[in-house]
Amino acid sequence: MAKKHTTMQNNLPILIFATNNQHKVAEIQSVAGGYFNIITLKAAGIDIDIPEPYDTLEANATEKSSIIFKMTGQNVFSEDTGLEVPALNGEPGVKSARYAGEGRDFQANIDKLLLNLEGKPNRGAQFRTIVSLILDGKEYLFEGICKGKITEDQKGLQGFGYDPIFIPAGSDKTFAEMTMDEKNSFSHRKKAISGLIAFLGK
Ligand code: ITT
């Protein structure tokens, strides 16, 4: 592991996490321990609304990490995630945060998705996460996919976003009915971050 990215305290790499989503921070903190140290944007003293202007998860993830790298010159990662529903031609996909409008309202997004899926026999879906890591000025991408299905009704209070209506394959509970550790045992985000962790360990 490259020493120049390490802290004095625990000898682990330090990465700024370019996100304003505190749920993502909590989920990644819970799997990063022992592998790397996360500096949040808040802890780095950065208060900006990071844009997501592109039509792919990859381009948006790159945009988020690049902006923070340009501001700080430090090692940084970001991630962009979408819920992809084949019966809706892949929507909400890259538009997941703003599916029901610029308000980025989780409940309004869920309501719109359930309405659009009404009467459709195929309720299959997948979450896809792209992590963009900029290490020493070079970018690396990692992908994580979690396949599953959309429920008829929402269930559970944990998590965020579309968690109350998504059941991962191999479970009978929605993500919102799971503890964070249970969600991590299936999740797109955990899989993508595992790629980053394996890369850092090389
Ligand atoms: P940053 O860009 O600041 O990282 P964001 O919330 O805008 O945060 P994304 O564009 O990646 O992040 O996420 C799009 C939306 O997809 C997000 O707002 C949620 O509604 C949903 N989403 C992402 N990950 C999810 C997860 O693990 N479970 C449920 N919904 C999720």
mmCIF file of C-alpha atoms and ligand atoms in Angstrom:
data_model
loop_
_atom_site.group_PDB
_atom_site.id
_atom_site.type_symbol
_atom_site.label_atom_id
_atom_site.label_comp_id
_atom_site.label_asym_id
_atom_site.label_seq_id
_atom_site.Cartn_x
_atom_site.Cartn_y
_atom_site.Cartn_z
ATOM 1 C CA MET A 1 0.000 0.000 0.000
ATOM 2 C CA ALA A 2 1.441 3.414 -0.962
ATOM 3 C CA LYS A 3 2.732 5.160 2.171
ATOM 4 C CA LYS A 4 2.419 8.716 0.868
ATOM 5 C CA HIS A 5 -1.405 8.565 1.110
ATOM 6 C CA THR A 6 -1.411 7.462 4.717
ATOM 7 C CA THR A 7 -2.194 9.073 8.042
ATOM 8 C CA MET A 8 0.259 9.086 10.932
ATOM 9 C CA GLN A 9 -2.367 7.484 13.152
ATOM 10 C CA ASN A 10 -3.490 4.283 11.500
ATOM 11 C CA ASN A 11 -1.348 4.138 8.361
ATOM 12 C CA LEU A 12 -4.374 3.948 6.056
ATOM 13 C CA PRO A 13 -5.004 5.926 2.847
ATOM 14 C CA ILE A 14 -7.000 9.158 3.223
ATOM 15 C CA LEU A 15 -9.691 9.869 0.639
ATOM 16 C CA ILE A 16 -12.114 12.785 0.426
ATOM 17 C CA PHE A 17 -15.633 11.482 -0.325
ATOM 18 C CA ALA A 18 -17.218 13.890 -2.825
ATOM 19 C CA THR A 19 -20.869 13.576 -1.833
ATOM 20 C CA ASN A 20 -23.537 15.586 -0.064
ATOM 21 C CA ASN A 21 -25.568 12.456 0.673
ATOM 22 C CA GLN A 22 -25.043 11.531 4.342
ATOM 23 C CA HIS A 23 -26.695 8.110 3.867
ATOM 24 C CA LYS A 24 -23.965 7.210 1.374
ATOM 25 C CA VAL A 25 -21.321 8.422 3.839
ATOM 26 C CA ALA A 26 -22.762 6.218 6.605
ATOM 27 C CA GLU A 27 -22.945 3.133 4.368
ATOM 28 C CA ILE A 28 -19.404 3.531 3.065
ATOM 29 C CA GLN A 29 -17.983 4.416 6.513
ATOM 30 C CA SER A 30 -19.370 1.111 7.759
ATOM 31 C CA VAL A 31 -17.296 -0.877 5.239
ATOM 32 C CA ALA A 32 -14.223 1.373 4.877
ATOM 33 C CA GLY A 33 -12.904 0.819 8.405
ATOM 34 C CA GLY A 34 -9.540 -0.931 8.307
ATOM 35 C CA TYR A 35 -9.004 -0.042 4.630
ATOM 36 C CA PHE A 36 -9.123 3.741 4.210
ATOM 37 C CA ASN A 37 -10.027 6.944 6.055
ATOM 38 C CA ILE A 38 -12.877 9.084 4.743
ATOM 39 C CA ILE A 39 -12.836 12.863 4.890
ATOM 40 C CA THR A 40 -16.328 14.200 4.258
ATOM 41 C CA LEU A 41 -16.868 17.386 2.250
ATOM 42 C CA LYS A 42 -18.052 19.041 5.456
ATOM 43 C CA ALA A 43 -14.872 18.030 7.297
ATOM 44 C CA ALA A 44 -12.843 19.313 4.336
ATOM 45 C CA GLY A 45 -14.664 22.666 4.659
ATOM 46 C CA ILE A 46 -16.264 22.347 1.223
ATOM 47 C CA ASP A 47 -19.867 23.483 0.820
ATOM 48 C CA ILE A 48 -20.981 23.122 -2.787
ATOM 49 C CA ASP A 49 -23.875 21.543 -4.623
ATOM 50 C CA ILE A 50 -22.010 19.132 -6.882
ATOM 51 C CA PRO A 51 -23.600 19.024 -10.349
ATOM 52 C CA GLU A 52 -24.666 15.816 -12.117
ATOM 53 C CA PRO A 53 -25.152 17.189 -15.638
ATOM 54 C CA TYR A 54 -24.469 14.104 -17.778
ATOM 55 C CA ASP A 55 -26.593 11.217 -19.024
ATOM 56 C CA THR A 56 -24.429 8.383 -17.728
ATOM 57 C CA LEU A 57 -23.513 7.324 -14.183
ATOM 58 C CA GLU A 58 -19.864 7.118 -15.267
ATOM 59 C CA ALA A 59 -19.701 10.720 -16.538
ATOM 60 C CA ASN A 60 -21.462 12.082 -13.447
ATOM 61 C CA ALA A 61 -19.203 10.151 -11.072
ATOM 62 C CA THR A 62 -16.159 11.506 -12.934
ATOM 63 C CA GLU A 63 -17.569 15.041 -12.767
ATOM 64 C CA LYS A 64 -18.078 14.854 -8.978
ATOM 65 C CA SER A 65 -14.602 13.533 -8.172
ATOM 66 C CA SER A 66 -12.895 15.835 -10.718
ATOM 67 C CA ILE A 67 -14.481 18.969 -9.281
ATOM 68 C CA ILE A 68 -13.284 18.169 -5.766
ATOM 69 C CA PHE A 69 -9.848 17.092 -7.031
ATOM 70 C CA LYS A 70 -9.481 20.434 -8.854
ATOM 71 C CA MET A 71 -10.450 22.294 -5.675
ATOM 72 C CA THR A 72 -8.185 20.375 -3.286
ATOM 73 C CA GLY A 73 -5.495 18.520 -5.246
ATOM 74 C CA GLN A 74 -6.129 15.630 -2.837
ATOM 75 C CA ASN A 75 -7.053 12.015 -3.400
ATOM 76 C CA VAL A 76 -10.809 11.786 -3.736
ATOM 77 C CA PHE A 77 -13.610 9.424 -4.667
ATOM 78 C CA SER A 78 -17.256 9.898 -5.573
ATOM 79 C CA GLU A 79 -20.079 7.668 -6.681
ATOM 80 C CA ASP A 80 -23.156 7.958 -8.835
ATOM 81 C CA THR A 81 -25.980 5.453 -8.427
ATOM 82 C CA GLY A 82 -29.108 4.727 -10.442
ATOM 83 C CA LEU A 83 -32.086 2.394 -10.110
ATOM 84 C CA GLU A 84 -32.541 0.788 -13.541
ATOM 85 C CA VAL A 85 -35.946 -0.694 -14.389
ATOM 86 C CA PRO A 86 -36.133 -2.556 -17.731
ATOM 87 C CA ALA A 87 -39.964 -2.282 -17.916
ATOM 88 C CA LEU A 88 -39.466 1.517 -17.871
ATOM 89 C CA ASN A 89 -36.700 1.474 -20.490
ATOM 90 C CA GLY A 90 -34.014 1.733 -17.824
ATOM 91 C CA GLU A 91 -35.582 4.668 -15.983
ATOM 92 C CA PRO A 92 -35.184 6.293 -13.519
ATOM 93 C CA GLY A 93 -31.494 5.357 -14.038
ATOM 94 C CA VAL A 94 -29.212 8.348 -14.098
ATOM 95 C CA LYS A 95 -32.189 10.557 -13.201
ATOM 96 C CA SER A 96 -32.944 8.624 -9.987
ATOM 97 C CA ALA A 97 -32.470 11.576 -7.607
ATOM 98 C CA ARG A 98 -34.727 13.901 -9.630
ATOM 99 C CA TYR A 99 -37.202 11.385 -11.108
ATOM 100 C CA ALA A 100 -40.245 13.304 -9.826
ATOM 101 C CA GLY A 101 -38.656 16.749 -10.128
ATOM 102 C CA GLU A 102 -35.918 19.052 -8.924
ATOM 103 C CA GLY A 103 -37.148 18.740 -5.310
ATOM 104 C CA ARG A 104 -35.229 15.413 -5.046
ATOM 105 C CA ASP A 105 -38.088 14.124 -2.861
ATOM 106 C CA PHE A 106 -37.636 10.409 -1.977
ATOM 107 C CA GLN A 107 -41.376 9.837 -1.429
ATOM 108 C CA ALA A 108 -42.420 11.590 -4.653
ATOM 109 C CA ASN A 109 -39.854 9.510 -6.576
ATOM 110 C CA ILE A 110 -41.233 6.274 -5.062
ATOM 111 C CA ASP A 111 -44.844 7.290 -5.831
ATOM 112 C CA LYS A 112 -43.975 8.060 -9.444
ATOM 113 C CA LEU A 113 -42.118 4.773 -9.912
ATOM 114 C CA LEU A 114 -44.937 2.668 -8.416
ATOM 115 C CA LEU A 115 -47.495 4.494 -10.585
ATOM 116 C CA ASN A 116 -45.451 3.994 -13.758
ATOM 117 C CA LEU A 117 -45.049 0.274 -12.995
ATOM 118 C CA GLU A 118 -48.751 -0.333 -12.318
ATOM 119 C CA GLY A 119 -50.030 -3.246 -14.395
ATOM 120 C CA LYS A 120 -46.586 -4.122 -15.764
ATOM 121 C CA PRO A 121 -45.790 -7.824 -15.252
ATOM 122 C CA ASN A 122 -42.014 -7.388 -15.157
ATOM 123 C CA ARG A 123 -41.015 -5.705 -11.882
ATOM 124 C CA GLY A 124 -37.322 -6.604 -12.197
ATOM 125 C CA ALA A 125 -34.831 -3.852 -11.407
ATOM 126 C CA GLN A 126 -31.226 -3.271 -10.490
ATOM 127 C CA PHE A 127 -29.241 -0.687 -8.597
ATOM 128 C CA ARG A 128 -25.978 0.215 -10.322
ATOM 129 C CA THR A 129 -23.201 2.224 -8.669
ATOM 130 C CA ILE A 130 -20.153 3.688 -10.370
ATOM 131 C CA VAL A 131 -17.340 4.784 -8.068
ATOM 132 C CA SER A 132 -14.762 7.218 -9.461
ATOM 133 C CA LEU A 133 -11.450 7.305 -7.593
ATOM 134 C CA ILE A 134 -8.835 9.948 -8.371
ATOM 135 C CA LEU A 135 -5.537 8.805 -6.884
ATOM 136 C CA ASP A 136 -2.389 10.838 -7.588
ATOM 137 C CA GLY A 137 -4.297 12.659 -10.328
ATOM 138 C CA LYS A 138 -5.292 9.476 -12.199
ATOM 139 C CA GLU A 139 -8.866 8.224 -12.401
ATOM 140 C CA TYR A 140 -10.068 4.660 -11.784
ATOM 141 C CA LEU A 141 -13.696 3.461 -12.070
ATOM 142 C CA PHE A 142 -15.384 0.621 -10.144
ATOM 143 C CA GLU A 143 -18.882 -0.803 -10.703
ATOM 144 C CA GLY A 144 -21.309 -2.544 -8.358
ATOM 145 C CA ILE A 145 -24.676 -4.036 -9.365
ATOM 146 C CA CYS A 146 -27.463 -5.388 -7.166
ATOM 147 C CA LYS A 147 -30.293 -7.164 -8.980
ATOM 148 C CA GLY A 148 -33.760 -7.490 -7.504
ATOM 149 C CA LYS A 149 -37.350 -6.396 -7.911
ATOM 150 C CA ILE A 150 -39.728 -3.535 -7.149
ATOM 151 C CA THR A 151 -42.484 -4.261 -4.611
ATOM 152 C CA GLU A 152 -46.171 -3.370 -5.067
ATOM 153 C CA ASP A 153 -46.174 -1.408 -1.784
ATOM 154 C CA GLN A 154 -43.466 0.254 0.227
ATOM 155 C CA LYS A 155 -42.162 -1.420 3.386
ATOM 156 C CA GLY A 156 -39.616 -0.489 6.053
ATOM 157 C CA LEU A 157 -38.161 2.697 7.479
ATOM 158 C CA GLN A 158 -34.382 2.214 7.236
ATOM 159 C CA GLY A 159 -32.059 3.473 4.519
ATOM 160 C CA PHE A 160 -32.990 6.124 1.951
ATOM 161 C CA GLY A 161 -34.210 6.782 -1.573
ATOM 162 C CA TYR A 162 -35.912 3.791 -3.185
ATOM 163 C CA ASP A 163 -34.965 1.365 -0.362
ATOM 164 C CA PRO A 164 -38.621 0.841 0.781
ATOM 165 C CA ILE A 165 -39.617 -0.571 -2.631
ATOM 166 C CA PHE A 166 -36.552 -2.641 -3.578
ATOM 167 C CA ILE A 167 -36.060 -6.314 -2.645
ATOM 168 C CA PRO A 168 -32.638 -7.682 -3.595
ATOM 169 C CA ALA A 169 -32.468 -11.144 -5.169
ATOM 170 C CA GLY A 170 -31.986 -13.746 -2.434
ATOM 171 C CA SER A 171 -34.021 -11.865 0.175
ATOM 172 C CA ASP A 172 -37.692 -11.405 1.003
ATOM 173 C CA LYS A 173 -37.142 -8.039 2.706
ATOM 174 C CA THR A 174 -36.828 -4.584 1.202
ATOM 175 C CA PHE A 175 -33.574 -2.708 1.801
ATOM 176 C CA ALA A 176 -35.577 -0.438 4.133
ATOM 177 C CA GLU A 177 -36.419 -3.450 6.339
ATOM 178 C CA MET A 178 -32.726 -4.318 6.752
ATOM 179 C CA THR A 179 -29.978 -3.149 9.060
ATOM 180 C CA MET A 180 -27.084 -1.428 7.314
ATOM 181 C CA ASP A 181 -24.988 -4.592 7.628
ATOM 182 C CA GLU A 182 -27.740 -6.664 5.991
ATOM 183 C CA LYS A 183 -28.088 -4.116 3.156
ATOM 184 C CA ASN A 184 -24.304 -4.182 2.709
ATOM 185 C CA SER A 185 -24.370 -7.945 2.245
ATOM 186 C CA PHE A 186 -26.308 -7.376 -1.019
ATOM 187 C CA SER A 187 -25.656 -3.808 -2.028
ATOM 188 C CA HIS A 188 -24.415 -2.244 -5.257
ATOM 189 C CA ARG A 189 -22.524 0.385 -3.213
ATOM 190 C CA LYS A 190 -20.675 -2.197 -1.117
ATOM 191 C CA LYS A 191 -19.726 -4.140 -4.271
ATOM 192 C CA ALA A 192 -18.350 -1.028 -6.004
ATOM 193 C CA ILE A 193 -16.408 0.016 -2.882
ATOM 194 C CA SER A 194 -15.023 -3.516 -2.554
ATOM 195 C CA GLY A 195 -13.435 -2.962 -5.989
ATOM 196 C CA LEU A 196 -11.840 0.255 -4.738
ATOM 197 C CA ILE A 197 -10.608 -1.472 -1.556
ATOM 198 C CA ALA A 198 -9.074 -4.334 -3.553
ATOM 199 C CA PHE A 199 -7.367 -1.791 -5.819
ATOM 200 C CA LEU A 200 -5.915 0.164 -2.874
ATOM 201 C CA GLY A 201 -4.538 -3.063 -1.435
ATOM 202 C CA LYS A 202 -2.582 -3.901 -4.598
HETATM 203 P P1 ITT B 1 -24.361 12.881 -4.370
HETATM 204 O O1 ITT B 1 -24.469 13.159 -5.832
HETATM 205 O O2 ITT B 1 -24.079 14.110 -3.549
HETATM 206 O O3 ITT B 1 -23.395 11.761 -4.066
HETATM 207 P P2 ITT B 1 -27.140 12.030 -4.606
HETATM 208 O O4 ITT B 1 -28.192 11.694 -3.596
HETATM 209 O O5 ITT B 1 -27.434 13.102 -5.611
HETATM 210 O O6 ITT B 1 -25.775 12.342 -3.821
HETATM 211 P P3 ITT B 1 -27.002 9.980 -6.707
HETATM 212 O O7 ITT B 1 -27.267 10.946 -7.783
HETATM 213 O O8 ITT B 1 -25.920 8.978 -6.894
HETATM 214 O O9 ITT B 1 -26.721 10.704 -5.315
HETATM 215 O O10 ITT B 1 -28.283 9.117 -6.317
HETATM 216 C C1 ITT B 1 -29.426 9.154 -7.019
HETATM 217 C C2 ITT B 1 -30.599 8.758 -6.194
HETATM 218 O O11 ITT B 1 -30.749 7.351 -6.280
HETATM 219 C C3 ITT B 1 -30.540 9.063 -4.703
HETATM 220 O O12 ITT B 1 -30.923 10.373 -4.413
HETATM 221 C C4 ITT B 1 -31.550 8.045 -4.180
HETATM 222 O O13 ITT B 1 -32.862 8.514 -4.379
HETATM 223 C C5 ITT B 1 -31.306 6.869 -5.102
HETATM 224 N N1 ITT B 1 -30.365 5.927 -4.495
HETATM 225 C C6 ITT B 1 -29.012 5.889 -4.624
HETATM 226 N N2 ITT B 1 -28.507 4.880 -3.906
HETATM 227 C C7 ITT B 1 -29.541 4.265 -3.307
HETATM 228 C C8 ITT B 1 -29.669 3.189 -2.413
HETATM 229 O O14 ITT B 1 -28.616 2.519 -1.972
HETATM 230 N N3 ITT B 1 -30.884 2.849 -2.010
HETATM 231 C C9 ITT B 1 -31.984 3.504 -2.426
HETATM 232 N N4 ITT B 1 -31.959 4.550 -3.248
HETATM 233 C C10 ITT B 1 -30.748 4.929 -3.686
#
